[in-house]
XYZ file of C-alpha atoms in Angstrom:
373
model
C 19.308 22.547 -17.369
C 21.920 20.419 -15.583
C 24.656 22.272 -13.842
C 27.592 21.739 -11.517
C 27.234 23.015 -7.951
C 28.693 22.668 -4.474
C 25.986 21.230 -2.249
C 25.907 20.851 1.712
C 23.535 17.924 2.259
C 23.063 18.376 6.045
C 24.369 20.575 8.904
C 28.060 20.467 9.374
C 28.588 18.410 6.179
C 31.532 19.372 3.747
C 30.735 20.916 0.524
C 30.372 17.997 -2.251
C 30.381 19.252 -5.943
C 27.671 17.463 -7.762
C 27.019 17.803 -11.750
C 23.459 16.840 -11.697
C 21.678 19.677 -10.163
C 18.681 20.911 -12.128
C 18.496 24.620 -12.679
C 15.255 26.541 -12.585
C 13.590 27.915 -15.757
C 14.032 31.649 -16.303
C 11.125 33.959 -15.599
C 10.340 37.249 -17.660
C 12.625 39.550 -15.650
C 15.373 36.942 -15.100
C 19.028 36.595 -16.274
C 20.765 33.206 -16.667
C 24.516 33.765 -15.701
C 27.503 31.819 -16.139
C 29.579 32.146 -13.127
C 33.292 33.188 -13.331
C 34.040 33.309 -9.693
C 32.724 33.486 -6.323
C 33.867 34.841 -2.939
C 33.538 32.786 0.166
C 32.057 34.706 3.023
C 31.700 33.806 6.883
C 27.814 33.836 6.250
C 28.275 30.817 4.107
C 30.169 29.000 7.093
C 27.460 30.196 9.533
C 24.747 28.302 7.345
C 26.925 25.361 6.472
C 27.533 24.693 10.195
C 23.980 25.492 11.337
C 24.372 28.986 13.130
C 21.617 29.925 10.716
C 19.681 27.791 8.247
C 17.946 27.905 4.809
C 17.210 24.367 4.781
C 19.088 21.524 3.685
C 20.393 20.403 1.110
C 21.632 23.899 0.135
C 23.743 25.528 -2.276
C 25.577 28.487 -0.597
C 27.442 31.305 -2.142
C 26.427 34.939 -2.433
C 29.463 36.803 -3.872
C 29.264 35.862 -7.242
C 30.385 37.545 -10.517
C 29.700 36.143 -14.070
C 28.587 36.827 -17.596
C 24.951 36.848 -18.720
C 24.178 34.128 -20.997
C 20.334 34.644 -21.492
C 17.885 37.492 -20.665
C 14.082 37.198 -20.028
C 11.632 39.244 -22.370
C 11.091 41.941 -19.767
C 14.567 42.616 -18.918
C 15.535 46.235 -19.604
C 19.072 47.156 -18.723
C 21.030 43.941 -19.512
C 21.998 41.870 -22.512
C 23.838 38.848 -23.360
C 27.469 39.139 -22.787
C 27.214 41.758 -19.990
C 29.549 41.335 -17.099
C 27.774 41.520 -13.680
C 28.278 41.165 -9.835
C 25.255 39.467 -8.001
C 23.885 40.814 -4.690
C 20.811 40.407 -2.542
C 17.201 40.887 -3.900
C 14.695 43.377 -3.026
C 11.263 43.733 -4.632
C 11.652 47.586 -5.206
C 7.891 48.075 -4.647
C 7.532 48.064 -0.823
C 7.411 51.353 1.099
C 11.095 50.957 2.231
C 12.332 50.003 -1.131
C 10.546 53.197 -2.634
C 12.343 55.084 0.024
C 15.641 54.054 -1.229
C 16.185 51.299 1.584
C 16.271 47.925 -0.258
C 18.200 46.317 2.799
C 15.003 47.185 4.823
C 12.823 45.635 2.144
C 9.569 44.368 3.901
C 10.013 40.811 2.516
C 13.827 40.719 2.647
C 14.036 37.393 4.622
C 11.520 35.840 2.516
C 13.288 36.666 -0.640
C 16.894 36.052 0.570
C 16.874 33.726 3.408
C 13.956 31.302 2.719
C 15.876 28.940 0.516
C 13.290 29.405 -2.363
C 12.751 31.906 -5.114
C 10.646 35.092 -4.464
C 7.516 33.205 -5.812
C 8.098 30.301 -3.512
C 9.322 27.877 -6.267
C 12.498 26.025 -6.271
C 15.730 27.503 -7.524
C 17.512 24.177 -7.773
C 16.530 20.533 -7.625
C 18.386 17.258 -7.214
C 16.448 14.226 -8.680
C 13.215 16.022 -8.356
C 13.790 17.241 -4.903
C 14.146 20.611 -3.429
C 17.671 22.175 -2.841
C 17.721 25.503 -0.945
C 19.396 28.553 -2.544
C 20.966 31.717 -0.783
C 20.200 35.161 -1.567
C 18.013 34.292 -4.485
C 21.093 33.183 -6.525
C 23.608 30.948 -4.992
C 27.074 31.386 -6.651
C 28.829 28.104 -5.813
C 27.643 26.831 -9.054
C 28.722 27.089 -12.683
C 25.354 28.636 -13.816
C 22.440 30.439 -11.964
C 19.443 32.139 -12.731
C 18.682 35.542 -11.099
C 16.255 38.405 -11.254
C 17.647 41.544 -12.913
C 17.211 43.272 -9.396
C 20.063 40.940 -8.130
C 22.504 42.091 -10.755
C 25.104 44.930 -11.090
C 26.513 45.584 -14.469
C 30.301 46.229 -14.409
C 32.867 47.299 -16.971
C 34.293 44.459 -19.240
C 37.696 45.768 -18.693
C 37.674 44.808 -15.133
C 38.956 41.310 -13.835
C 35.640 39.534 -13.050
C 37.607 37.176 -10.855
C 38.169 39.959 -8.365
C 34.755 41.620 -8.276
C 32.269 39.093 -6.540
C 33.011 40.122 -3.270
C 31.893 43.607 -3.770
C 28.355 42.166 -3.751
C 28.485 41.311 -0.072
C 31.505 41.461 2.116
C 33.174 44.672 0.642
C 29.880 46.629 0.381
C 28.822 45.439 3.794
C 31.858 46.637 5.624
C 32.402 49.954 3.626
C 28.546 50.645 3.521
C 28.390 50.380 7.413
C 30.682 53.335 7.487
C 29.832 55.323 4.297
C 25.992 54.866 4.524
C 25.138 54.111 8.153
C 27.917 55.776 10.477
C 28.719 58.660 8.044
C 31.789 59.931 9.885
C 32.912 63.441 9.307
C 36.416 64.471 8.357
C 38.422 64.649 11.565
C 36.501 62.214 13.456
C 37.695 58.795 14.868
C 36.877 55.229 14.183
C 38.200 51.705 15.454
C 37.487 48.387 13.588
C 37.417 45.215 15.604
C 38.320 42.328 13.271
C 40.414 42.688 10.050
C 38.729 40.255 7.816
C 37.327 41.379 4.418
C 34.337 43.281 5.974
C 36.522 44.920 8.716
C 39.213 45.960 6.146
C 36.584 47.309 3.929
C 35.019 49.209 6.833
C 38.540 50.438 7.811
C 39.040 51.612 4.191
C 36.004 53.446 4.161
C 36.863 55.293 7.340
C 40.083 56.412 5.701
C 38.157 57.583 2.612
C 35.586 59.476 4.962
C 38.485 61.590 6.384
C 38.888 59.978 9.885
C 42.065 61.146 11.424
C 42.410 58.018 13.554
C 41.794 54.826 11.788
C 42.540 51.965 14.271
C 42.513 48.330 13.346
C 42.117 45.678 16.110
C 43.085 42.092 15.596
C 45.044 39.102 17.202
C 46.762 38.111 13.914
C 49.927 40.165 13.200
C 49.858 39.473 9.507
C 46.465 41.009 9.088
C 47.351 43.952 11.138
C 50.158 44.643 8.788
C 47.950 44.522 6.043
C 45.585 46.880 7.725
C 48.448 49.155 8.032
C 49.208 48.907 4.422
C 45.536 49.562 3.493
C 45.286 52.820 5.682
C 44.999 52.127 9.221
C 46.840 54.871 11.274
C 47.188 52.582 14.224
C 46.903 48.898 14.904
C 46.351 46.970 18.149
C 46.958 43.209 18.836
C 44.323 42.626 21.511
C 45.877 39.504 22.395
C 48.865 41.372 23.655
C 47.161 44.517 25.242
C 43.799 45.707 26.290
C 42.109 47.260 23.233
C 40.058 49.641 25.170
C 42.931 51.219 27.244
C 45.250 51.440 23.860
C 42.266 53.088 21.984
C 41.850 55.548 24.698
C 45.408 56.222 24.964
C 45.480 57.235 21.255
C 42.514 59.497 21.440
C 43.375 61.682 24.336
C 41.697 59.456 26.874
C 38.173 59.895 25.300
C 37.744 56.843 22.977
C 36.770 56.974 19.314
C 33.507 58.418 17.822
C 32.740 55.135 16.095
C 33.496 51.403 16.141
C 32.583 48.499 14.099
C 32.678 45.033 15.142
C 33.000 42.285 12.448
C 33.841 39.404 14.900
C 30.717 38.432 16.738
C 32.873 37.513 19.754
C 31.171 38.587 23.133
C 34.068 40.127 24.751
C 35.190 41.904 21.676
C 31.707 43.378 21.123
C 31.699 44.662 24.664
C 34.971 46.178 24.043
C 33.602 47.983 20.850
C 31.056 49.681 23.015
C 33.443 50.486 25.876
C 36.138 52.141 23.525
C 33.545 54.657 22.399
C 33.776 58.380 23.287
C 30.712 60.054 24.682
C 28.044 60.322 22.103
C 29.753 57.518 19.953
C 28.135 54.735 17.974
C 29.189 51.119 17.825
C 28.005 49.050 14.798
C 27.981 45.385 15.616
C 27.413 43.576 12.187
C 28.924 40.085 12.399
C 26.776 36.979 11.565
C 26.873 35.419 15.007
C 25.019 33.006 17.425
C 26.560 34.885 20.321
C 24.930 37.462 22.844
C 26.055 40.168 24.976
C 24.723 41.514 28.259
C 25.149 45.415 28.751
C 23.607 47.783 31.188
C 21.319 50.256 29.087
C 22.005 53.000 31.722
C 25.669 52.501 32.882
C 27.057 51.216 29.550
C 24.900 53.484 27.011
C 22.865 56.343 28.543
C 25.402 57.821 30.847
C 27.844 58.709 27.910
C 24.982 58.877 25.323
C 26.323 55.892 23.400
C 24.557 53.992 20.672
C 24.581 50.502 19.579
C 23.248 49.719 16.031
C 22.814 46.691 13.799
C 23.322 47.104 10.043
C 22.303 44.705 7.275
C 24.327 44.550 4.187
C 25.979 48.104 4.829
C 22.493 49.721 4.256
C 23.555 49.456 0.643
C 21.898 49.938 -2.696
C 24.194 47.460 -4.594
C 23.415 49.221 -7.973
C 24.693 52.472 -6.476
C 27.313 51.314 -3.935
C 29.286 48.676 -5.979
C 29.922 51.006 -8.801
C 31.122 53.511 -6.156
C 33.403 51.157 -4.792
C 34.813 50.262 -8.039
C 35.397 54.039 -8.642
C 37.264 54.200 -5.378
C 39.292 51.013 -6.598
C 40.398 52.632 -9.896
C 41.675 55.741 -7.996
C 43.749 53.320 -5.649
C 41.579 54.231 -2.571
C 39.982 50.947 -2.104
C 42.645 48.178 -2.926
C 40.464 45.193 -2.054
C 42.246 42.771 -4.227
C 45.107 42.591 -1.767
C 42.809 40.682 0.688
C 41.989 37.945 -2.065
C 43.538 34.471 -2.874
C 42.332 32.250 -5.755
C 41.339 28.683 -5.431
C 40.083 26.265 -8.006
C 36.357 25.395 -7.622
C 37.049 21.894 -6.402
C 39.282 23.213 -3.652
C 36.120 24.865 -2.006
C 36.641 22.863 1.371
C 40.216 23.892 1.595
C 39.264 27.524 0.776
C 36.462 27.514 3.252
C 38.847 26.138 5.918
C 41.330 28.781 5.217
C 38.732 31.394 5.649
C 37.572 30.005 9.026
C 41.156 29.677 10.322
C 42.007 33.167 9.052
C 44.744 31.969 6.783
C 43.080 33.714 3.905
C 41.179 36.874 4.222
C 38.985 36.574 1.104
C 38.978 33.308 -0.644
C 37.886 33.400 -4.201
C 36.653 30.238 -6.095
C 37.678 30.352 -9.693
C 34.668 28.598 -11.349
C 35.431 29.266 -14.952
C 39.048 28.488 -15.312
C 38.982 29.410 -19.130
C 38.023 32.934 -18.236
C 40.619 35.557 -19.286
C 40.435 39.316 -18.427
C 40.200 41.427 -21.336
C 43.363 43.346 -22.224
């Protein structure tokens, strides 16, 4: 089947929309999906510019939403016409998956970051030549084939154009707080970076009952939105020292938890320094940057911890519906971060994401889609 897709031919190339991409045949547990929309994530840009690589040429995108067109003979819980959000693939059979930790699937990298399908075959080809995929899906396409384990069914009365980023950015930020850090009511949190991931983490801190939810950024408009979405305090770190400001807001102690979504070296250091005794910093940005800290002076003396979190330690089929419930109750208004672009505006949308002009660009791939009344 020939499809249209946005292809990056080599490192740092722009996206080029091509209409001659060959889509793989379906397997027995696969779904063929017609894409309605896809968010653009900073991970897409990291791979486009070569901070990480899946091999080139590549079709990126991993925050897709769409409608099931076909189902394989062994598919159990999906049918033609179902509305879905797509997320990462985990096999469900390794020891970590069986313990309920699919983000720690023993073969996670092979399945999601190898550029091929789990069995090693091509997901996409152009003129008979391999084109790499992302997360065993690729959502910068008009159609894709995914395993049923990539899919999360959602209600048809929801606007599919809004929901794709729940599969990565929003579930990563919120899951880092709800699943990994697990703050108790009355504890405190600071989030560095108020992009989609950071705002999701911040909203999750509010949902968890944190009394101080502090947003740190250098863009005033983003900080204003953070305040609207539940931040108790905002700090423009271009104008003041965020560590000193956070300690001033917390009786001189610092916060119980920090989340860094920037991947910028001095900001990651600040996220550690802003912790109270016994605090935990989650550094979750996709970044090529490194930090140097003293294990004794920076961590051990005050019993601080630094953790990495992959995809918010999420189980998409559990966490995405939970976020939708929060959204329905007005507790997780993620739609306020989104801006729609046409599919052929992908390079403009990506540039707006990189510059910070748009927090969460969403490509409308099926312009004929209309939400159900």
